mmCIF file of C-alpha atoms in Angstrom:
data_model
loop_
_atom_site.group_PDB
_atom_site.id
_atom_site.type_symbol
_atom_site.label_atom_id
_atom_site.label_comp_id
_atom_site.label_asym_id
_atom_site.label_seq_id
_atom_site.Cartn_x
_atom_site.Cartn_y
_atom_site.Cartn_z
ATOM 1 C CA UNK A 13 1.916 -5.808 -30.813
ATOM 2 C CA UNK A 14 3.790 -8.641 -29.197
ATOM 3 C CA UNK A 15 1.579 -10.939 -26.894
ATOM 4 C CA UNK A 16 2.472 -13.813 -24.581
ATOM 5 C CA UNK A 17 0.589 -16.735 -23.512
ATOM 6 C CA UNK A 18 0.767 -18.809 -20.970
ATOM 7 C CA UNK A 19 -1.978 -21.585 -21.157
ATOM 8 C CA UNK A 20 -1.019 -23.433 -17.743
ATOM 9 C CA UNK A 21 -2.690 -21.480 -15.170
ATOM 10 C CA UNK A 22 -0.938 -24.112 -12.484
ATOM 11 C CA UNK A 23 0.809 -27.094 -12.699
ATOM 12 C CA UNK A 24 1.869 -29.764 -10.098
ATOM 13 C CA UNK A 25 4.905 -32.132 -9.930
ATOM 14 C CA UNK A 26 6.502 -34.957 -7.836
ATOM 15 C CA UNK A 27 9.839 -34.471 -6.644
ATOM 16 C CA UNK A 28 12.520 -35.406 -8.550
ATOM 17 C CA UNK A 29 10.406 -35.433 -11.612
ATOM 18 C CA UNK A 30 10.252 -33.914 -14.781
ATOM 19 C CA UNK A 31 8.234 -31.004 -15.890
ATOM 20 C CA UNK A 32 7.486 -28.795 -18.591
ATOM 21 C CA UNK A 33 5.785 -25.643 -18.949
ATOM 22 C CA UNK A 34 4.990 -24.027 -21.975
ATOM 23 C CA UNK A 35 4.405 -20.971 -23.427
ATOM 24 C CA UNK A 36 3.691 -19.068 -26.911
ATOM 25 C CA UNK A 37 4.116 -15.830 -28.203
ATOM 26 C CA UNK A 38 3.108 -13.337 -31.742
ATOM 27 C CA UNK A 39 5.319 -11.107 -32.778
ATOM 28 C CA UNK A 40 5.833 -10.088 -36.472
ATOM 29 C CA UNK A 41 9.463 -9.583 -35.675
ATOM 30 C CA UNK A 42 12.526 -11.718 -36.613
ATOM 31 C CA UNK A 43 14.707 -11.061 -33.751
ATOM 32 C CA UNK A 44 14.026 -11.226 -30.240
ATOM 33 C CA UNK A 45 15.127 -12.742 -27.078
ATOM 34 C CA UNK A 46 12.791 -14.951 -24.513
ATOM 35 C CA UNK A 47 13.118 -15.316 -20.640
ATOM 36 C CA UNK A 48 11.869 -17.641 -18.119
ATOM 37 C CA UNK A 49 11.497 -15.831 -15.130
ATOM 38 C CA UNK A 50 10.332 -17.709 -11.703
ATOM 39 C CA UNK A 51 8.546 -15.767 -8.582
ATOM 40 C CA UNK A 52 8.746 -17.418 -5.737
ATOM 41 C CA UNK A 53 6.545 -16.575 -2.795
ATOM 42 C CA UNK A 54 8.874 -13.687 -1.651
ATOM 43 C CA UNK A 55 7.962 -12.009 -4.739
ATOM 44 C CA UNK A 56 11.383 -11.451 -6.584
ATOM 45 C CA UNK A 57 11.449 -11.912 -9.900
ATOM 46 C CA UNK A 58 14.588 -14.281 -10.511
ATOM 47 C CA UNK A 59 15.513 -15.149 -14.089
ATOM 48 C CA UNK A 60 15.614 -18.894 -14.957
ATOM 49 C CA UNK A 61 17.351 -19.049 -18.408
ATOM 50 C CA UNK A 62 17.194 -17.219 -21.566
ATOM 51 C CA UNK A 63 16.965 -17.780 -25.754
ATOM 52 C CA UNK A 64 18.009 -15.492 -28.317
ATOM 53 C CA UNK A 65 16.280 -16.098 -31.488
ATOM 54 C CA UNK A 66 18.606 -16.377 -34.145
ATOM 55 C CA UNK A 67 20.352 -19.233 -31.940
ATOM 56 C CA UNK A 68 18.857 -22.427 -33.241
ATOM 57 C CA UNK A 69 20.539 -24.549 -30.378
ATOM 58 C CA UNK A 70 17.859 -24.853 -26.737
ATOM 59 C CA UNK A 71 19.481 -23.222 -24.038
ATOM 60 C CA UNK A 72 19.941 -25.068 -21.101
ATOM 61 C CA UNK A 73 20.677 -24.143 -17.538
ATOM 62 C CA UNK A 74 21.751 -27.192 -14.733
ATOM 63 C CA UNK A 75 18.583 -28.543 -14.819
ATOM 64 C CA UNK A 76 16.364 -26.051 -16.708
ATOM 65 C CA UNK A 77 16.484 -26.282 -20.729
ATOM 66 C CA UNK A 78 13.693 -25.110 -23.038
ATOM 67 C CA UNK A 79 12.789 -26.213 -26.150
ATOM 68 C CA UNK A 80 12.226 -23.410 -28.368
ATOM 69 C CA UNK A 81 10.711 -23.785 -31.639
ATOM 70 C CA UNK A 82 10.387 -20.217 -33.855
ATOM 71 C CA UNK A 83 8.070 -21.281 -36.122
ATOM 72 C CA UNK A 84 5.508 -22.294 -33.870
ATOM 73 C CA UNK A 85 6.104 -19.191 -31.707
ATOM 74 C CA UNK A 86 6.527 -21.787 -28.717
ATOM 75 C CA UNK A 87 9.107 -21.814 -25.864
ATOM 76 C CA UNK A 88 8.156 -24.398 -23.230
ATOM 77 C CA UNK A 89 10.570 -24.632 -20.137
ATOM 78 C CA UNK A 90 11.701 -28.415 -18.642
ATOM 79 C CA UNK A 91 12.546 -28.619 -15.289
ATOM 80 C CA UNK A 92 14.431 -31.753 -14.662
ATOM 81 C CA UNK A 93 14.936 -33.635 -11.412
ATOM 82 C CA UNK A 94 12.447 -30.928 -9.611
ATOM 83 C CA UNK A 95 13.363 -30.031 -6.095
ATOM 84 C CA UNK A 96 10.695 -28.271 -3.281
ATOM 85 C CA UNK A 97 12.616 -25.546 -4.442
ATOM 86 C CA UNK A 98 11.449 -24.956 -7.368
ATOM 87 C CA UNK A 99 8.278 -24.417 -6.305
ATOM 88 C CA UNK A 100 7.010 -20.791 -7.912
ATOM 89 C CA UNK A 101 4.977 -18.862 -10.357
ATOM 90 C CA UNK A 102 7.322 -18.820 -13.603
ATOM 91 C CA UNK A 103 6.633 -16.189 -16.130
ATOM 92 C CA UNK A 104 7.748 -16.478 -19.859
ATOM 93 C CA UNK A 105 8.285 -13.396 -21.158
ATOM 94 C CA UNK A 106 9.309 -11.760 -24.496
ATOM 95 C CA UNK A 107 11.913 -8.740 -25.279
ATOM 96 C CA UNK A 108 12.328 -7.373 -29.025
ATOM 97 C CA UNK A 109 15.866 -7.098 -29.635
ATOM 98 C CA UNK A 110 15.345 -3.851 -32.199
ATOM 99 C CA UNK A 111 17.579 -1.538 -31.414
ATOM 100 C CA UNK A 112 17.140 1.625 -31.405
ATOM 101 C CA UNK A 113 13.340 1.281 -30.764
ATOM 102 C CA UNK A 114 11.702 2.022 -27.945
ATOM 103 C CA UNK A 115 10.321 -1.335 -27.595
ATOM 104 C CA UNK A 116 13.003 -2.675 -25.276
ATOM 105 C CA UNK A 117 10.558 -3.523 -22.506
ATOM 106 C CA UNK A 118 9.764 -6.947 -20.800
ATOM 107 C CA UNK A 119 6.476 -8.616 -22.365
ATOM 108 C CA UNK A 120 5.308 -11.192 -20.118
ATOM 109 C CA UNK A 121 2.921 -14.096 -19.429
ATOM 110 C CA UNK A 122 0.308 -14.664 -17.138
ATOM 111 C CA UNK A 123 2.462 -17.001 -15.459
ATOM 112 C CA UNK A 124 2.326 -20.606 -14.773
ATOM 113 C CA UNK A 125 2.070 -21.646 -10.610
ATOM 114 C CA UNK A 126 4.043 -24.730 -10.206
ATOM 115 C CA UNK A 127 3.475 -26.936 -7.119
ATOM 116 C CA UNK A 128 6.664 -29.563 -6.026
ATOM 117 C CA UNK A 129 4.802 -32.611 -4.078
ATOM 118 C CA UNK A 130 7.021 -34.174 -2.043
ATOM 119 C CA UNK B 4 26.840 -9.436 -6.174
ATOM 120 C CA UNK B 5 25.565 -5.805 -7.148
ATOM 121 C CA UNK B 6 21.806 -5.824 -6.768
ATOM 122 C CA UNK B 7 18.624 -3.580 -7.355
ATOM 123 C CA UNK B 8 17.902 -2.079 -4.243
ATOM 124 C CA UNK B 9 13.979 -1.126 -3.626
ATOM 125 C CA UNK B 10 12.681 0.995 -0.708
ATOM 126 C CA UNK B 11 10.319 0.758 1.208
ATOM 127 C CA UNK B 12 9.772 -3.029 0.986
ATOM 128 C CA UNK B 13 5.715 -2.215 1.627
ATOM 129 C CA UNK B 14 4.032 0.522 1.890
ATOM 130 C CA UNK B 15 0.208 1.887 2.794
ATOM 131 C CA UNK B 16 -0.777 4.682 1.989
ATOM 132 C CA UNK B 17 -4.129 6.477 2.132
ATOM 133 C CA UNK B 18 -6.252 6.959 -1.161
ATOM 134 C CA UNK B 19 -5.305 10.413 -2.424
ATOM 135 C CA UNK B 20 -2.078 10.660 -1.433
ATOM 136 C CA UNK B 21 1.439 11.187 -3.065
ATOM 137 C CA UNK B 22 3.696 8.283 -2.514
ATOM 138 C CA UNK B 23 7.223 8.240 -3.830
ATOM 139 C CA UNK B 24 8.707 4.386 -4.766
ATOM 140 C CA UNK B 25 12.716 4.472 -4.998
ATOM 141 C CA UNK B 26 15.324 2.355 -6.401
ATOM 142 C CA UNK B 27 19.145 1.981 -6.108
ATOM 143 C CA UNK B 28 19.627 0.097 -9.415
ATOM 144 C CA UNK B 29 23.071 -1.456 -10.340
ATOM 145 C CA UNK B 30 25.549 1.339 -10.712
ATOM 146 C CA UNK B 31 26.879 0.646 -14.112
ATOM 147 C CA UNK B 32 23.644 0.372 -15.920
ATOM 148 C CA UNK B 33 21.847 2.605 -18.141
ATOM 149 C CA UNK B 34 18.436 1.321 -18.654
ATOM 150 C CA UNK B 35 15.898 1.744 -15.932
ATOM 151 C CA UNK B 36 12.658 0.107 -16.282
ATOM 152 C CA UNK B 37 8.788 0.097 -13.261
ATOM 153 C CA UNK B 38 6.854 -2.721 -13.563
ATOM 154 C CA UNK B 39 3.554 -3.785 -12.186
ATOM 155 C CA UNK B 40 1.891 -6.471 -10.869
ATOM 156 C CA UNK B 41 -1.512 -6.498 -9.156
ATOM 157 C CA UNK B 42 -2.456 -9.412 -6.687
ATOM 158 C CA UNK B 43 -2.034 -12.631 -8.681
ATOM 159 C CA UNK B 44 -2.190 -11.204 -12.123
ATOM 160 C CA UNK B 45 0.680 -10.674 -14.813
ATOM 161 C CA UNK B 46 3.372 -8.420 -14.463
ATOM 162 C CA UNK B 47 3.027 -5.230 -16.770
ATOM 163 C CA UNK B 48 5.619 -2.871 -18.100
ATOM 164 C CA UNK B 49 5.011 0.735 -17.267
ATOM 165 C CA UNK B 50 7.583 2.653 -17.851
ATOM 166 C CA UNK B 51 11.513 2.954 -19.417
ATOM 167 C CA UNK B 52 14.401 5.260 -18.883
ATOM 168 C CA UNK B 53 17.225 5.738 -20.779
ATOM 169 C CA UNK B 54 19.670 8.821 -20.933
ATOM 170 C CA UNK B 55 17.777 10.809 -18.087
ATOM 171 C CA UNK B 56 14.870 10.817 -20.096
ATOM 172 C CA UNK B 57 11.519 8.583 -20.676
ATOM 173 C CA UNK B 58 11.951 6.198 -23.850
ATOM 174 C CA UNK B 59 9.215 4.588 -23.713
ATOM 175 C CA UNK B 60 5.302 4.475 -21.317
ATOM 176 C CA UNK B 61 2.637 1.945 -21.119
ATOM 177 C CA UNK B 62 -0.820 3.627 -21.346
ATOM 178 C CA UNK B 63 -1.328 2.663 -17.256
ATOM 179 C CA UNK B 64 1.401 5.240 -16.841
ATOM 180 C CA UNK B 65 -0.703 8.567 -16.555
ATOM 181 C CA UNK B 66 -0.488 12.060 -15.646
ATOM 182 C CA UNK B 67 -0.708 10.583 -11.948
ATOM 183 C CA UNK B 68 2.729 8.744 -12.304
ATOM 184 C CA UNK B 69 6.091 10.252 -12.700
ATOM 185 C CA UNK B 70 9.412 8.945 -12.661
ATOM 186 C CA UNK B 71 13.080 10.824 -11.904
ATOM 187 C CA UNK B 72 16.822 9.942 -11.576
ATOM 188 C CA UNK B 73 17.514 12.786 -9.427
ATOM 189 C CA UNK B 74 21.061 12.111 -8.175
ATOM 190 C CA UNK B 75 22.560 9.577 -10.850
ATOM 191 C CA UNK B 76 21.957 6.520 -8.139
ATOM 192 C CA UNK B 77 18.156 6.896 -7.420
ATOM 193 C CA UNK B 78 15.472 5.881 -9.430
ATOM 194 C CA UNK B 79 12.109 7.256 -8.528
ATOM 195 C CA UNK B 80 8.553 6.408 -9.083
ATOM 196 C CA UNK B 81 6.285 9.092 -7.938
ATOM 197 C CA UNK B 82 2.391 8.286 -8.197
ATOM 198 C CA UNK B 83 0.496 12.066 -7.317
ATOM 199 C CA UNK B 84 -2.764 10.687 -6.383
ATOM 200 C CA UNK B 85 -3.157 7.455 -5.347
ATOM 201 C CA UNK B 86 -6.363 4.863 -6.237
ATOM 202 C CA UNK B 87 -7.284 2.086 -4.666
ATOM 203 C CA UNK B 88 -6.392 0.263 -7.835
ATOM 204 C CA UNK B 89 -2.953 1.372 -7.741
ATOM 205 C CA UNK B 90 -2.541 -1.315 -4.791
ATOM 206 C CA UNK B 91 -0.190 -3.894 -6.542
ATOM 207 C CA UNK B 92 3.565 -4.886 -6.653
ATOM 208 C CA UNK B 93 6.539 -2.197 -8.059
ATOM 209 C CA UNK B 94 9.091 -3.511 -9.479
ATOM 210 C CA UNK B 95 12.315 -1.969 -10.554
ATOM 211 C CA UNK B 96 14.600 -3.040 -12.983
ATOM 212 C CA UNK B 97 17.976 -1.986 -14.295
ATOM 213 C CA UNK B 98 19.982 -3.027 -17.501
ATOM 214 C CA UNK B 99 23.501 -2.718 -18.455
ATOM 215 C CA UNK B 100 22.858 -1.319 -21.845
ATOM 216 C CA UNK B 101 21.126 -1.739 -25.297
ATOM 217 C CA UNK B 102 22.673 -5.265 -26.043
ATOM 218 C CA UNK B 103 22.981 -6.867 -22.490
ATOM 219 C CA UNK B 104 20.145 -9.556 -22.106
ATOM 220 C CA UNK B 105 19.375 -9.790 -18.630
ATOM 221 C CA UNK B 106 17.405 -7.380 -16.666
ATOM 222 C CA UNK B 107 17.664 -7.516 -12.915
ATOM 223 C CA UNK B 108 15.025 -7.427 -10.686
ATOM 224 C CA UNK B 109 14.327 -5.553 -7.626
ATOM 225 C CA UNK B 110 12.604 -7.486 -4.729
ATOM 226 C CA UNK B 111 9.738 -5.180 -4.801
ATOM 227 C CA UNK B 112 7.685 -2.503 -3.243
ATOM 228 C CA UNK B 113 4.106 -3.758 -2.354
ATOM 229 C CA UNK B 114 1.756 -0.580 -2.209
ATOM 230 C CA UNK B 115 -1.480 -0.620 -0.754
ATOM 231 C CA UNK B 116 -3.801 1.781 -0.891
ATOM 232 C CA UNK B 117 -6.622 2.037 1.837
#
């Protein structure tokens, strides 16, 4: 079965700063796709940016990019030039991309809570 | 911008009882997905629905829970008799189809259970 980890329980950043938040994942399969998702406090889940596997190039998204490396199972997320904003627990989370499985569902993270100091 | 629609935005409810979750996911997609997430923990997949039928169930999703598309807009989560650990966040979720990447996200149903 497919796990996700999420090591940062919470993380804290100046404004304008740089951040990055990582995650890791197991999965025996060769293609999948990976989401960043952030919750802010109103509790919708919004998603940040997204990797398919078999792209080698890091996706990157205004100011979001990740650095995903599928050998080491690891998918860290980089929030440049942070803004209060962006203050939110952000989930990484896992999808299969088997089709005609069943397994089509959302695997996610604990989460990570980021804090934006002003 | 279309948008998952989730009703009621919180709801209490007294241990025992039937409460009914719905959803007005976007009207072009075919996969229809309830999520979970309990008070500051993780957010866990219980249930899929594809072609007016269940594809796939976590093992939370018991005889107590229940899901229907009864008009081809709705999407209903039905849980028969509630626990107190059933308080948590319900999330919908709706997909275009198999290949589409994104899933969008209702904004949520909080349940509590008293």
């Amino acid at each position: 079965a497919q796990t996700v980890t999420q090591s940062q329980p919470e993380m804290s950043v100046q404004e304008a700063e740089t951040v990055t938040l990582s995650c890791t994942y197991d999965t025996s399969e060769s293609d999948y796709y990976l989401f960043w998702y952030k919750q802010p406090p109103s509790r919708q889940m919004i998603l940040v940016i997204r990797q398919e596997a078999y792209k080698q190039q890091n996706a990157t998204e205004n100011r979001f990019s990740v650095n995903f490396q599928k050998a080491a199972k690891s998918f860290s997320l980089k929030i440049s030039d942070s803004q209060l904003g962006d203050a939110a627990m952000y989930f990484c989370a896992y999808r299969s991309a088997r089709y005609g499985g069943a397994t089509n569902k959302l695997i996610f993270g604990t989460g990570t809570l980021l804090a934006v100091q002003p | 911008e279309p948008e998952v629609t989730q009703t009621p935005s919180h709801q209490v409810t007294q241990m025992g009882q039937e409460v009914i979750l719905r959803c007005v996911p976007i009207s072009n997609h075919l996969y229809f997905y309830w999520y979970r997430q309990i008070l500051g923990q993780k957010v866990e997949f219980l249930v899929s629905f594809y072609n007016n039928e269940i594809s796939e169930k976590s093992e939370i999703f018991d005889d107590q829970f229940s899901v229907e598309r009864p008009d081809g807009s709705n999407f209903t989560l039905k849980i028969r008799s509630t626990k107190l650990e059933d308080s948590a966040m319900y999330f919908c979720a709706s997909r275009t189809g198999w290949s589409s990447l994104e899933a969008f996200f209702g904004q949520g149903t909080r349940l509590t259970v008293v």
